[in-house]
Tab-separated table of N, CA and C in Angstrom:
chain	number	residue	atom	x	y	z
A	1	MET	N	22.569	15.307	0.490
A	1	MET	CA	21.870	13.900	-0.386
A	1	MET	C	20.675	13.852	-0.134
A	2	THR	N	20.582	13.143	-1.797
A	2	THR	CA	19.209	13.493	-1.954
A	2	THR	C	18.753	12.460	-1.429
A	3	LYS	N	17.220	12.714	-1.641
A	3	LYS	CA	16.419	11.659	-0.867
A	3	LYS	C	16.532	9.496	-1.359
A	4	ALA	N	17.074	9.784	-2.669
A	4	ALA	CA	16.968	8.272	-3.014
A	4	ALA	C	18.199	7.844	-1.892
A	5	THR	N	19.137	9.005	-1.207
A	5	THR	CA	20.696	8.081	-0.400
A	5	THR	C	19.820	7.806	0.651
A	6	GLU	N	19.086	8.410	1.178
A	6	GLU	CA	18.756	8.275	2.628
A	6	GLU	C	18.099	7.889	2.780
A	7	ALA	N	16.756	7.810	1.651
A	7	ALA	CA	16.113	6.528	2.142
A	7	ALA	C	16.775	5.392	1.861
A	8	VAL	N	17.418	4.801	0.862
A	8	VAL	CA	18.384	3.585	1.056
A	8	VAL	C	19.224	3.593	2.557
A	9	LEU	N	20.181	4.899	2.870
A	9	LEU	CA	20.075	4.547	4.226
A	9	LEU	C	19.902	4.445	5.067
A	10	THR	N	18.730	5.454	5.316
A	10	THR	CA	18.208	4.197	5.775
A	10	THR	C	17.795	3.154	6.574
A	11	VAL	N	17.245	2.407	4.872
A	11	VAL	CA	17.021	0.978	5.057
A	11	VAL	C	18.293	0.207	5.501
A	12	PHE	N	18.870	0.360	4.872
A	12	PHE	CA	20.449	-0.235	5.521
A	12	PHE	C	20.354	-0.035	7.029
A	13	ALA	N	20.644	0.904	7.289
A	13	ALA	CA	20.762	1.380	8.477
A	13	ALA	C	19.694	-0.035	9.333
A	14	LEU	N	18.395	0.383	9.204
A	14	LEU	CA	17.800	-0.360	9.752
A	14	LEU	C	17.973	-1.821	9.638
A	15	SER	N	17.553	-2.451	8.448
A	15	SER	CA	17.682	-4.114	8.299
A	15	SER	C	19.712	-4.189	8.746
A	16	ALA	N	20.115	-3.946	9.208
A	16	ALA	CA	21.747	-3.648	10.591
A	16	ALA	C	20.841	-3.763	11.609
A	17	VAL	N	20.991	-2.987	11.540
A	17	VAL	CA	20.173	-3.266	12.904
A	17	VAL	C	19.287	-4.588	13.709
A	18	TYR	N	18.228	-4.719	12.286
A	18	TYR	CA	17.437	-6.158	12.729
A	18	TYR	C	18.594	-7.210	12.764
A	19	PHE	N	19.123	-7.351	12.337
A	19	PHE	CA	20.101	-8.368	12.124
A	19	PHE	C	21.405	-8.729	12.579
A	20	ALA	N	21.529	-7.774	12.920
A	20	ALA	CA	22.025	-7.909	14.603
A	20	ALA	C	21.720	-8.466	15.374
A	21	LEU	N	20.727	-8.219	15.703
A	21	LEU	CA	19.475	-8.794	17.113
A	21	LEU	C	19.569	-9.772	16.368
A	22	TYR	N	18.996	-10.250	15.145
A	22	TYR	CA	18.088	-11.654	14.505
A	22	TYR	C	19.386	-12.864	14.990
A	23	SER	N	20.354	-11.807	14.406
A	23	SER	CA	21.567	-13.397	14.668
A	23	SER	C	21.772	-13.538	15.663
A	24	GLY	N	21.521	-13.193	16.391
A	24	GLY	CA	21.877	-12.831	18.567
A	24	GLY	C	23.825	-12.848	18.838
A	25	VAL	N	24.137	-11.720	17.752
A	25	VAL	CA	25.660	-10.711	18.374
A	25	VAL	C	25.144	-10.472	20.260
A	26	PHE	N	24.652	-9.913	20.291
A	26	PHE	CA	23.277	-9.227	21.226
A	26	PHE	C	22.346	-9.950	22.428
A	27	PRO	N	22.916	-10.274	23.637
A	27	PRO	CA	21.520	-11.044	23.907
A	27	PRO	C	20.420	-10.450	24.066
A	28	THR	N	19.648	-10.757	23.919
A	28	THR	CA	17.465	-10.835	24.003
A	28	THR	C	17.033	-11.712	24.689
A	29	PRO	N	16.116	-11.074	24.916
A	29	PRO	CA	15.023	-11.893	25.852
A	29	PRO	C	14.943	-13.598	25.342
A	30	LYS	N	15.048	-14.775	25.762
A	30	LYS	CA	13.662	-15.545	24.849
A	30	LYS	C	13.134	-14.974	23.430
A	31	THR	N	11.586	-14.498	25.034
A	31	THR	CA	10.817	-14.210	23.715
A	31	THR	C	10.573	-12.641	22.945
A	32	PHE	N	11.681	-12.080	23.725
A	32	PHE	CA	11.321	-11.204	22.499
A	32	PHE	C	11.894	-11.155	21.248
A	33	HIS	N	12.950	-12.824	21.456
A	33	HIS	CA	14.064	-13.012	19.851
A	33	HIS	C	13.024	-13.963	19.607
A	34	ASP	N	12.446	-15.098	19.392
A	34	ASP	CA	11.823	-15.968	18.532
A	34	ASP	C	10.619	-15.505	19.063
A	35	GLU	N	9.448	-14.855	19.292
A	35	GLU	CA	8.264	-14.425	18.465
A	35	GLU	C	8.038	-13.353	18.294
A	36	ILE	N	8.761	-12.085	18.766
A	36	ILE	CA	8.125	-10.943	18.292
A	36	ILE	C	9.408	-10.037	16.968
A	37	LEU	N	10.720	-10.042	17.442
A	37	LEU	CA	11.498	-10.464	16.169
A	37	LEU	C	11.586	-11.661	14.364
A	38	PRO	N	10.704	-11.951	14.664
A	38	PRO	CA	10.552	-12.796	13.849
A	38	PRO	C	9.941	-11.803	12.419
A	39	PHE	N	8.227	-11.546	13.356
A	39	PHE	CA	7.294	-10.394	12.785
A	39	PHE	C	7.280	-9.415	12.128
A	40	LEU	N	8.749	-8.062	13.685
A	40	LEU	CA	8.794	-7.008	12.683
A	40	LEU	C	8.743	-6.282	11.530
A	41	PRO	N	9.706	-6.943	10.168
A	41	PRO	CA	9.780	-6.196	9.703
A	41	PRO	C	8.450	-6.502	8.567
A	42	TRP	N	6.986	-7.906	8.547
A	42	TRP	CA	6.058	-7.829	8.341
A	42	TRP	C	5.005	-6.276	9.105
A	43	TRP	N	5.379	-6.636	10.205
A	43	TRP	CA	4.291	-5.252	10.990
A	43	TRP	C	5.192	-4.373	9.669
A	44	GLY	N	6.483	-4.299	9.777
A	44	GLY	CA	6.282	-2.561	8.953
A	44	GLY	C	5.847	-2.883	8.002
A	45	LEU	N	5.506	-4.025	7.382
A	45	LEU	CA	5.267	-3.717	5.768
A	45	LEU	C	3.240	-3.103	6.403
A	46	VAL	N	3.096	-3.966	7.001
A	46	VAL	CA	1.087	-4.279	7.751
A	46	VAL	C	1.041	-2.443	8.283
A	47	THR	N	1.977	-1.981	8.799
A	47	THR	CA	2.186	-0.371	9.181
A	47	THR	C	1.932	0.591	8.243
A	48	PHE	N	3.011	0.632	7.016
A	48	PHE	CA	3.088	1.662	6.376
A	48	PHE	C	1.229	0.860	5.628
A	49	GLY	N	1.675	0.342	4.877
A	49	GLY	CA	0.398	-0.062	4.455
A	49	GLY	C	-0.047	0.431	5.022
A	50	ALA	N	-1.460	1.178	5.994
A	50	ALA	CA	-2.130	1.104	6.928
A	50	ALA	C	-2.079	2.384	7.837
A	51	TYR	N	-0.431	2.820	7.398
A	51	TYR	CA	-0.970	4.808	6.784
A	51	TYR	C	-1.119	5.169	5.511
A	52	ALA	N	-1.015	4.448	4.450
A	52	ALA	CA	-0.700	5.111	3.151
A	52	ALA	C	-2.106	4.992	2.774
A	53	LEU	N	-3.143	3.890	3.085
A	53	LEU	CA	-4.560	4.686	3.824
A	53	LEU	C	-5.270	4.911	3.959
A	54	GLY	N	-4.957	5.116	5.628
A	54	GLY	CA	-5.454	5.596	6.292
A	54	GLY	C	-5.147	7.274	6.123
A	55	THR	N	-4.385	8.034	5.358
A	55	THR	CA	-3.916	9.532	5.168
A	55	THR	C	-4.689	9.701	3.501
A	56	LEU	N	-5.004	8.207	3.056
A	56	LEU	CA	-6.017	9.157	1.436
A	56	LEU	C	-7.040	9.087	2.192
A	57	GLY	N	-7.466	8.095	2.916
A	57	GLY	CA	-9.203	8.212	3.356
A	57	GLY	C	-8.969	9.265	4.423
A	58	TRP	N	-8.269	9.768	4.657
A	58	TRP	CA	-8.261	10.930	6.217
A	58	TRP	C	-8.358	12.543	4.998
A	59	GLY	N	-7.712	12.084	3.694
A	59	GLY	CA	-7.289	13.343	2.537
A	59	GLY	C	-8.475	13.664	2.085
A	60	ILE	N	-9.955	12.259	1.784
A	60	ILE	CA	-11.248	12.057	1.162
A	60	ILE	C	-11.254	13.023	2.124
A	61	ILE	N	-11.593	13.071	3.439
A	61	ILE	CA	-12.858	12.963	4.246
A	61	ILE	C	-12.795	14.664	4.831
A	62	THR	N	-11.513	14.783	4.431
A	62	THR	CA	-11.125	16.105	4.953
A	62	THR	C	-10.919	17.545	3.451
A	63	PHE	N	-10.953	16.851	2.619
A	63	PHE	CA	-11.028	17.786	1.481
A	63	PHE	C	-12.592	18.762	0.770
A	64	LYS	N	-11.813	20.191	0.866
A	64	LYS	CA	-13.036	21.328	0.547
A	64	LYS	C	-13.212	21.148	-0.705
A	65	ASP	N	-14.273	21.571	-1.197
A	65	ASP	CA	-14.556	21.142	-2.917
A	65	ASP	C	-14.833	23.049	-3.212
A	66	LYS	N	-13.605	23.796	-3.647
A	66	LYS	CA	-13.102	24.527	-4.775
A	66	LYS	C	-13.790	24.825	-5.603
A	67	GLU	N	-15.585	25.025	-6.158
A	67	GLU	CA	-15.798	25.165	-6.991
A	67	GLU	C	-15.266	26.170	-8.649
A	68	ASP	N	-14.194	27.041	-8.692
A	68	ASP	CA	-13.991	27.873	-9.732
A	68	ASP	C	-12.782	27.176	-10.177
A	69	LYS	N	-11.963	26.478	-8.567
A	69	LYS	CA	-10.953	26.150	-9.607
A	69	LYS	C	-11.155	24.599	-9.732
A	70	TYR	N	-12.191	24.260	-9.920
A	70	TYR	CA	-12.951	23.373	-10.668
A	70	TYR	C	-13.014	23.934	-12.482
A	71	LYS	N	-14.008	25.651	-12.395
A	71	LYS	CA	-14.165	25.505	-13.800
A	71	LYS	C	-12.928	25.350	-14.167
A	72	GLU	N	-11.972	25.840	-13.436
A	72	GLU	CA	-10.713	26.183	-14.405
A	72	GLU	C	-9.904	24.951	-15.298
A	73	LEU	N	-10.118	24.219	-14.212
A	73	LEU	CA	-9.364	22.956	-14.421
A	73	LEU	C	-9.988	22.734	-15.722
A	74	LEU	N	-11.765	21.865	-15.037
A	74	LEU	CA	-11.832	21.612	-16.909
A	74	LEU	C	-11.892	22.930	-18.529
A	75	VAL	N	-11.543	24.078	-18.049
A	75	VAL	CA	-11.509	24.458	-19.008
A	75	VAL	C	-9.730	24.260	-19.874
A	76	GLN	N	-8.531	23.818	-19.109
A	76	GLN	CA	-7.866	23.913	-18.838
A	76	GLN	C	-7.298	21.962	-19.334
A	77	ILE	N	-8.103	20.685	-19.374
A	77	ILE	CA	-8.534	19.687	-19.850
A	77	ILE	C	-8.738	20.524	-21.315
A	78	ASP	N	-9.815	20.603	-21.852
A	78	ASP	CA	-10.280	21.149	-23.108
A	78	ASP	C	-8.992	21.300	-23.810
A	79	GLU	N	-7.921	22.131	-23.603
A	79	GLU	CA	-6.966	23.402	-23.903
A	79	GLU	C	-5.905	22.293	-23.992
A	80	ALA	N	-6.097	21.488	-22.590
A	80	ALA	CA	-4.953	20.211	-23.682
A	80	ALA	C	-5.367	19.424	-24.178
A	81	LYS	N	-6.424	18.678	-24.209
A	81	LYS	CA	-7.086	17.982	-25.688
A	81	LYS	C	-6.667	18.519	-26.839
A	82	GLU	N	-7.340	20.014	-26.685
A	82	GLU	CA	-7.413	20.729	-28.294
A	82	GLU	C	-5.216	20.834	-28.484
A	83	PHE	N	-5.250	21.112	-27.698
A	83	PHE	CA	-3.008	21.088	-28.405
A	83	PHE	C	-2.412	19.900	-28.569
A	84	TYR	N	-3.794	18.528	-28.285
A	84	TYR	CA	-2.982	17.235	-27.972
A	84	TYR	C	-3.494	16.601	-29.580
A	85	LYS	N	-4.008	17.045	-29.709
A	85	LYS	CA	-5.376	16.793	-31.331
A	85	LYS	C	-4.568	17.214	-32.166
A	86	ALA	N	-4.324	19.212	-31.904
A	86	ALA	CA	-3.312	19.732	-32.966
A	86	ALA	C	-2.322	19.172	-33.533
A	87	LYS	N	-1.845	18.241	-32.245
A	87	LYS	CA	0.149	18.011	-32.632
A	87	LYS	C	-0.102	16.350	-33.351
A	88	GLY	N	-1.633	16.316	-33.061
A	88	GLY	CA	-1.644	14.616	-33.669
A	88	GLY	C	-1.591	13.247	-33.081
A	89	ILE	N	-1.900	13.653	-31.929
A	89	ILE	CA	-1.842	12.557	-30.745
A	89	ILE	C	-3.072	12.380	-30.822
A	90	LYS	N	-3.288	10.422	-30.857
A	90	LYS	CA	-5.502	10.651	-30.219
A	90	LYS	C	-4.666	10.509	-28.753
A	91	LEU	N	-6.338	11.031	-28.475
A	91	LEU	CA	-6.553	10.464	-27.033
A	91	LEU	C	-7.953	10.099	-26.824
A	92	ASP	N	-8.054	8.285	-25.854
A	92	ASP	CA	-9.687	8.342	-26.192
A	92	ASP	C	-10.288	8.798	-25.261
B	1	MET	N	-23.846	11.967	4.835
B	1	MET	CA	-22.577	11.718	4.180
B	1	MET	C	-22.116	11.783	2.634
B	2	ALA	N	-21.946	12.235	1.073
B	2	ALA	CA	-22.146	12.033	0.441
B	2	ALA	C	-20.995	11.030	0.018
B	3	LEU	N	-20.933	10.505	-0.228
B	3	LEU	CA	-20.273	8.998	-0.880
B	3	LEU	C	-19.028	8.957	-0.830
B	4	ASP	N	-17.992	10.396	-1.196
B	4	ASP	CA	-16.669	10.257	-1.586
B	4	ASP	C	-16.325	9.515	-0.030
B	5	LYS	N	-16.803	11.268	0.461
B	5	LYS	CA	-16.831	10.815	2.073
B	5	LYS	C	-16.655	9.464	2.733
B	6	LEU	N	-17.557	8.457	2.233
B	6	LEU	CA	-17.780	8.152	2.839
B	6	LEU	C	-16.953	6.741	3.415
B	7	ILE	N	-16.074	7.166	1.590
B	7	ILE	CA	-15.717	6.078	0.956
B	7	ILE	C	-14.394	5.856	1.784
B	8	GLY	N	-13.878	7.304	2.125
B	8	GLY	CA	-12.614	8.019	2.463
B	8	GLY	C	-12.529	7.407	3.608
B	9	LEU	N	-14.853	7.680	5.587
B	9	LEU	CA	-14.685	6.952	6.194
B	9	LEU	C	-13.758	5.255	6.530
B	10	ALA	N	-14.289	5.558	4.728
B	10	ALA	CA	-14.449	3.458	5.242
B	10	ALA	C	-12.546	3.248	5.122
B	11	MET	N	-12.134	3.703	4.295
B	11	MET	CA	-10.701	3.687	3.974
B	11	MET	C	-10.018	3.835	5.285
B	12	LEU	N	-10.154	4.974	5.822
B	12	LEU	CA	-10.177	4.871	7.415
B	12	LEU	C	-10.063	4.344	8.359
B	13	ALA	N	-11.821	3.247	8.101
B	13	ALA	CA	-11.556	2.564	9.140
B	13	ALA	C	-10.595	1.409	9.163
B	14	VAL	N	-10.964	0.462	7.465
B	14	VAL	CA	-10.157	-0.515	7.427
B	14	VAL	C	-8.557	0.031	8.129
B	15	ALA	N	-8.246	0.579	7.495
B	15	ALA	CA	-7.037	0.673	8.033
B	15	ALA	C	-6.396	0.857	9.189
B	16	THR	N	-7.199	1.886	10.424
B	16	THR	CA	-7.162	1.770	11.983
B	16	THR	C	-7.101	0.522	12.462
B	17	ALA	N	-8.113	-1.073	11.883
B	17	ALA	CA	-8.547	-1.854	12.164
B	17	ALA	C	-7.287	-2.930	12.487
B	18	VAL	N	-7.180	-2.661	10.472
B	18	VAL	CA	-6.234	-3.326	9.822
B	18	VAL	C	-4.732	-3.704	10.842
B	19	PHE	N	-4.388	-1.599	11.043
B	19	PHE	CA	-3.444	-2.187	12.825
B	19	PHE	C	-3.273	-1.875	13.414
B	20	ALA	N	-4.651	-1.917	14.294
B	20	ALA	CA	-4.588	-2.328	15.143
B	20	ALA	C	-4.585	-3.691	15.539
B	21	TYR	N	-5.521	-4.593	15.039
B	21	TYR	CA	-5.430	-6.535	15.139
B	21	TYR	C	-4.172	-6.304	14.761
B	22	TYR	N	-2.975	-6.137	13.497
B	22	TYR	CA	-2.057	-6.746	13.302
B	22	TYR	C	-0.503	-6.635	14.767
B	23	THR	N	-0.906	-4.859	14.977
B	23	THR	CA	-0.043	-4.615	16.342
B	23	THR	C	-0.574	-5.427	17.082
B	24	ALA	N	-1.975	-5.663	17.701
B	24	ALA	CA	-2.371	-7.155	19.222
B	24	ALA	C	-1.591	-8.346	18.501
B	25	TRP	N	-2.245	-8.557	17.268
B	25	TRP	CA	-1.120	-9.903	17.636
B	25	TRP	C	0.531	-10.283	17.395
B	26	VAL	N	0.029	-8.814	16.798
B	26	VAL	CA	2.396	-9.915	16.761
B	26	VAL	C	2.438	-8.664	17.895
B	27	PHE	N	2.149	-7.894	18.892
B	27	PHE	CA	2.957	-7.257	19.982
B	27	PHE	C	2.652	-7.556	21.718
B	28	VAL	N	0.970	-7.793	21.591
B	28	VAL	CA	0.379	-8.182	22.946
B	28	VAL	C	-0.089	-10.236	22.765
B	29	LEU	N	0.335	-10.185	21.860
B	29	LEU	CA	-0.014	-12.020	22.007
B	29	LEU	C	0.724	-13.083	22.874
B	30	PRO	N	2.036	-12.647	22.106
B	30	PRO	CA	3.131	-13.748	23.116
B	30	PRO	C	3.440	-13.494	24.805
B	31	PHE	N	2.200	-12.668	25.122
B	31	PHE	CA	3.164	-12.495	26.564
B	31	PHE	C	1.954	-12.752	27.296
B	32	ILE	N	0.304	-12.709	26.229
B	32	ILE	CA	-0.902	-12.908	27.603
B	32	ILE	C	-1.146	-14.808	27.316
B	33	ASP	N	-1.365	-15.414	28.707
B	33	ASP	CA	-1.056	-16.634	28.549
B	33	ASP	C	-2.293	-17.749	27.995
B	34	GLU	N	-1.991	-18.601	27.460
B	34	GLU	CA	-3.496	-19.983	26.992
B	34	GLU	C	-4.250	-19.659	27.434
B	35	SER	N	-4.519	-19.539	28.276
B	35	SER	CA	-5.769	-19.686	28.697
B	35	SER	C	-6.666	-18.445	28.598
B	36	ASN	N	-6.786	-17.262	27.945
B	36	ASN	CA	-6.933	-15.947	28.265
B	36	ASN	C	-8.025	-16.231	26.493
B	37	VAL	N	-8.511	-15.426	27.627
B	37	VAL	CA	-9.790	-15.190	26.318
B	37	VAL	C	-10.178	-14.413	24.965
B	38	LEU	N	-8.322	-13.258	25.601
B	38	LEU	CA	-7.635	-12.588	24.501
B	38	LEU	C	-7.940	-13.572	22.680
B	39	ASN	N	-7.438	-14.864	23.078
B	39	ASN	CA	-6.379	-15.179	22.213
B	39	ASN	C	-7.907	-16.337	21.229
B	40	SER	N	-9.414	-15.995	21.463
B	40	SER	CA	-10.266	-16.987	20.912
B	40	SER	C	-10.347	-15.199	19.357
B	41	PHE	N	-9.830	-14.258	19.424
B	41	PHE	CA	-9.805	-13.098	18.264
B	41	PHE	C	-9.179	-13.736	17.433
B	42	PHE	N	-7.995	-14.466	17.423
B	42	PHE	CA	-6.904	-13.960	16.870
B	42	PHE	C	-6.601	-15.185	16.464
B	43	LEU	N	-6.540	-15.283	14.894
B	43	LEU	CA	-5.561	-16.498	14.519
B	43	LEU	C	-4.036	-17.268	14.874
B	44	PRO	N	-4.175	-18.387	14.405
B	44	PRO	CA	-2.356	-18.832	14.885
B	44	PRO	C	-1.978	-18.353	14.597
B	45	ARG	N	-0.116	-17.726	15.243
B	45	ARG	CA	0.319	-16.264	14.710
B	45	ARG	C	1.364	-16.685	13.392
B	46	ASP	N	1.045	-18.141	13.083
B	46	ASP	CA	2.570	-18.653	11.951
B	46	ASP	C	1.255	-17.383	10.803
B	47	TYR	N	0.257	-16.845	10.864
B	47	TYR	CA	-0.391	-16.770	10.024
B	47	TYR	C	-0.626	-14.753	9.329
B	48	ALA	N	0.320	-15.292	10.515
B	48	ALA	CA	0.565	-13.570	10.795
B	48	ALA	C	1.632	-12.675	9.650
B	49	ILE	N	2.539	-13.940	9.446
B	49	ILE	CA	2.883	-14.359	7.866
B	49	ILE	C	3.036	-14.838	6.791
B	50	LYS	N	2.494	-15.619	6.998
B	50	LYS	CA	1.656	-15.868	5.236
B	50	LYS	C	0.486	-15.113	4.910
B	51	LEU	N	-0.691	-14.614	5.970
B	51	LEU	CA	-1.486	-13.586	5.604
B	51	LEU	C	-0.088	-12.367	4.847
B	52	PRO	N	0.250	-11.373	5.794
B	52	PRO	CA	0.860	-10.066	3.886
B	52	PRO	C	1.556	-10.798	3.126
B	53	ILE	N	1.880	-12.327	3.307
B	53	ILE	CA	2.956	-12.741	1.874
B	53	ILE	C	2.352	-12.897	0.605
B	54	LEU	N	0.764	-13.910	0.935
B	54	LEU	CA	-0.254	-14.140	0.488
B	54	LEU	C	-0.414	-12.608	-0.246
B	55	LEU	N	-1.140	-11.605	0.850
B	55	LEU	CA	-1.580	-10.465	0.070
B	55	LEU	C	-0.555	-9.238	-0.831
B	56	LEU	N	1.098	-10.249	-0.754
B	56	LEU	CA	1.782	-9.598	-1.392
B	56	LEU	C	1.699	-9.856	-2.762
B	57	LEU	N	1.657	-11.529	-2.875
B	57	LEU	CA	1.574	-12.029	-3.674
B	57	LEU	C	0.719	-11.793	-4.731
B	58	ILE	N	-0.712	-11.454	-4.148
B	58	ILE	CA	-1.922	-11.217	-4.732
B	58	ILE	C	-1.458	-9.861	-5.199
B	59	GLY	N	-1.526	-9.602	-4.223
B	59	GLY	CA	-1.371	-7.504	-5.114
B	59	GLY	C	0.057	-7.261	-6.632
B	60	GLY	N	0.806	-8.596	-6.381
B	60	GLY	CA	1.999	-8.687	-7.369
B	60	GLY	C	1.333	-8.616	-8.527
B	61	LEU	N	0.657	-10.257	-8.169
B	61	LEU	CA	0.137	-10.343	-9.221
B	61	LEU	C	-1.170	-9.468	-10.240
B	62	GLY	N	-1.842	-8.784	-9.252
B	62	GLY	CA	-3.131	-7.843	-9.381
B	62	GLY	C	-2.196	-7.128	-10.296
B	63	VAL	N	-1.492	-5.837	-9.758
B	63	VAL	CA	-0.086	-4.849	-10.789
B	63	VAL	C	-0.559	-5.354	-12.000
B	64	GLY	N	0.655	-6.733	-11.857
B	64	GLY	CA	1.281	-7.292	-13.208
B	64	GLY	C	0.258	-7.814	-15.047
B	65	SER	N	-0.765	-8.272	-13.711
B	65	SER	CA	-2.038	-8.668	-14.736
B	65	SER	C	-2.452	-6.735	-14.932
B	66	PHE	N	-2.484	-6.729	-15.114
B	66	PHE	CA	-3.139	-5.197	-15.087
B	66	PHE	C	-2.071	-3.725	-15.974
B	67	ILE	N	-1.128	-4.219	-15.641
B	67	ILE	CA	-0.058	-3.559	-16.584
B	67	ILE	C	-0.201	-4.416	-17.734
B	68	GLY	N	0.331	-5.882	-17.903
B	68	GLY	CA	-0.269	-7.087	-19.140
B	68	GLY	C	-0.987	-6.575	-19.854
B	69	ASN	N	-2.470	-6.949	-19.421
B	69	ASN	CA	-3.509	-5.859	-19.872
B	69	ASN	C	-3.103	-4.335	-20.921
B	70	VAL	N	-2.381	-3.294	-20.008
B	70	VAL	CA	-2.407	-2.183	-20.967
B	70	VAL	C	-1.534	-2.108	-21.878
B	71	LEU	N	-0.097	-3.871	-21.709
B	71	LEU	CA	0.060	-3.197	-23.220
B	71	LEU	C	-0.426	-4.376	-23.754
B	72	ILE	N	-0.745	-5.548	-24.465
B	72	ILE	CA	-1.328	-6.071	-25.153
B	72	ILE	C	-2.784	-4.820	-25.719
B	73	LYS	N	-3.488	-4.526	-25.632
B	73	LYS	CA	-3.655	-2.797	-25.380
B	73	LYS	C	-3.286	-2.892	-26.561
B	74	ASN	N	-2.353	-1.447	-25.889
B	74	ASN	CA	-1.416	-0.683	-26.841
B	74	ASN	C	-1.145	-1.307	-27.950
B	75	ALA	N	-0.697	-3.128	-28.466
B	75	ALA	CA	0.257	-3.404	-29.474
B	75	ALA	C	-1.241	-3.854	-30.042
B	76	GLN	N	-2.383	-3.908	-29.523
B	76	GLN	CA	-3.133	-4.530	-30.745
B	76	GLN	C	-3.090	-3.108	-31.487
B	77	LYS	N	-4.451	-2.425	-30.562
B	77	LYS	CA	-4.599	-0.483	-31.133
B	77	LYS	C	-2.817	-0.219	-32.348
B	78	GLU	N	-1.888	-0.721	-32.032
B	78	GLU	CA	-1.075	-0.229	-32.473
B	78	GLU	C	-0.977	-1.379	-34.885
B	79	LYS	N	-1.104	-2.402	-34.076
B	79	LYS	CA	-1.214	-2.968	-34.769
B	79	LYS	C	-3.070	-3.570	-36.171
B	80	LEU	N	-3.857	-2.865	-35.456
B	80	LEU	CA	-4.777	-1.981	-36.216
B	80	LEU	C	-4.818	-0.844	-36.660
B	81	LYS	N	-4.280	-0.009	-36.302
B	81	LYS	CA	-2.903	1.426	-37.237
B	81	LYS	C	-2.227	0.993	-38.255
B	82	LYS	N	-1.810	0.000	-37.902
B	82	LYS	CA	-1.069	-0.577	-39.624
B	82	LYS	C	-1.211	-0.751	-40.413
B	83	SER	N	-2.814	-1.821	-40.155
B	83	SER	CA	-2.761	-2.238	-41.034
B	83	SER	C	-3.441	-2.154	-41.542
B	84	LYS	N	-4.971	-0.389	-41.320
B	84	LYS	CA	-5.204	0.468	-41.621
B	84	LYS	C	-4.837	1.088	-42.579
B	85	LYS	N	-3.309	1.389	-42.513
B	85	LYS	CA	-2.668	2.257	-42.989
B	85	LYS	C	-2.542	1.880	-44.584
B	86	THR	N	-2.077	0.965	-44.298
B	86	THR	CA	-1.653	-0.035	-45.398
B	86	THR	C	-2.483	-0.341	-46.309
B	87	GLN	N	-3.300	-0.422	-46.015
B	87	GLN	CA	-5.025	-0.540	-47.253
B	87	GLN	C	-4.971	0.251	-48.506
């Protein structure tokens, strides 16, 4: 199955478990149900945001400079700009 | 340290701090007494829902305004080009 199908299935399964717990079909301790369950989706969202930001920061910290690849990239950018100018597309 | 490495470190620090604070807010606070000194570090718990919602709305506003800005700029450029062509 595709990544999209897999993602949708995961979200659906997690939501099903969450709503089952929230509706009280299964008996859960009172503190858990009233104090923690309503906050779980938001905690998931905050954790995902923190994970994304942290991974970006870590990637920036551990990035190794590659001088020759940088020069190669500049040459490729100039080639691409020439190509698009020849085709008539304006670039700023 | 170079400036970009410092920015990366700042991003990592902010991410860790936000995660630790919010996890403690949601999972630790319900189980400690009213009188515990830890309570003084945390806002009332309903803000744990209001703050993410507010930030989501502000983020959505920011993204929407950026997209709108780019679209308007493109439309203006098109109009400028068309008026120049017909001249």
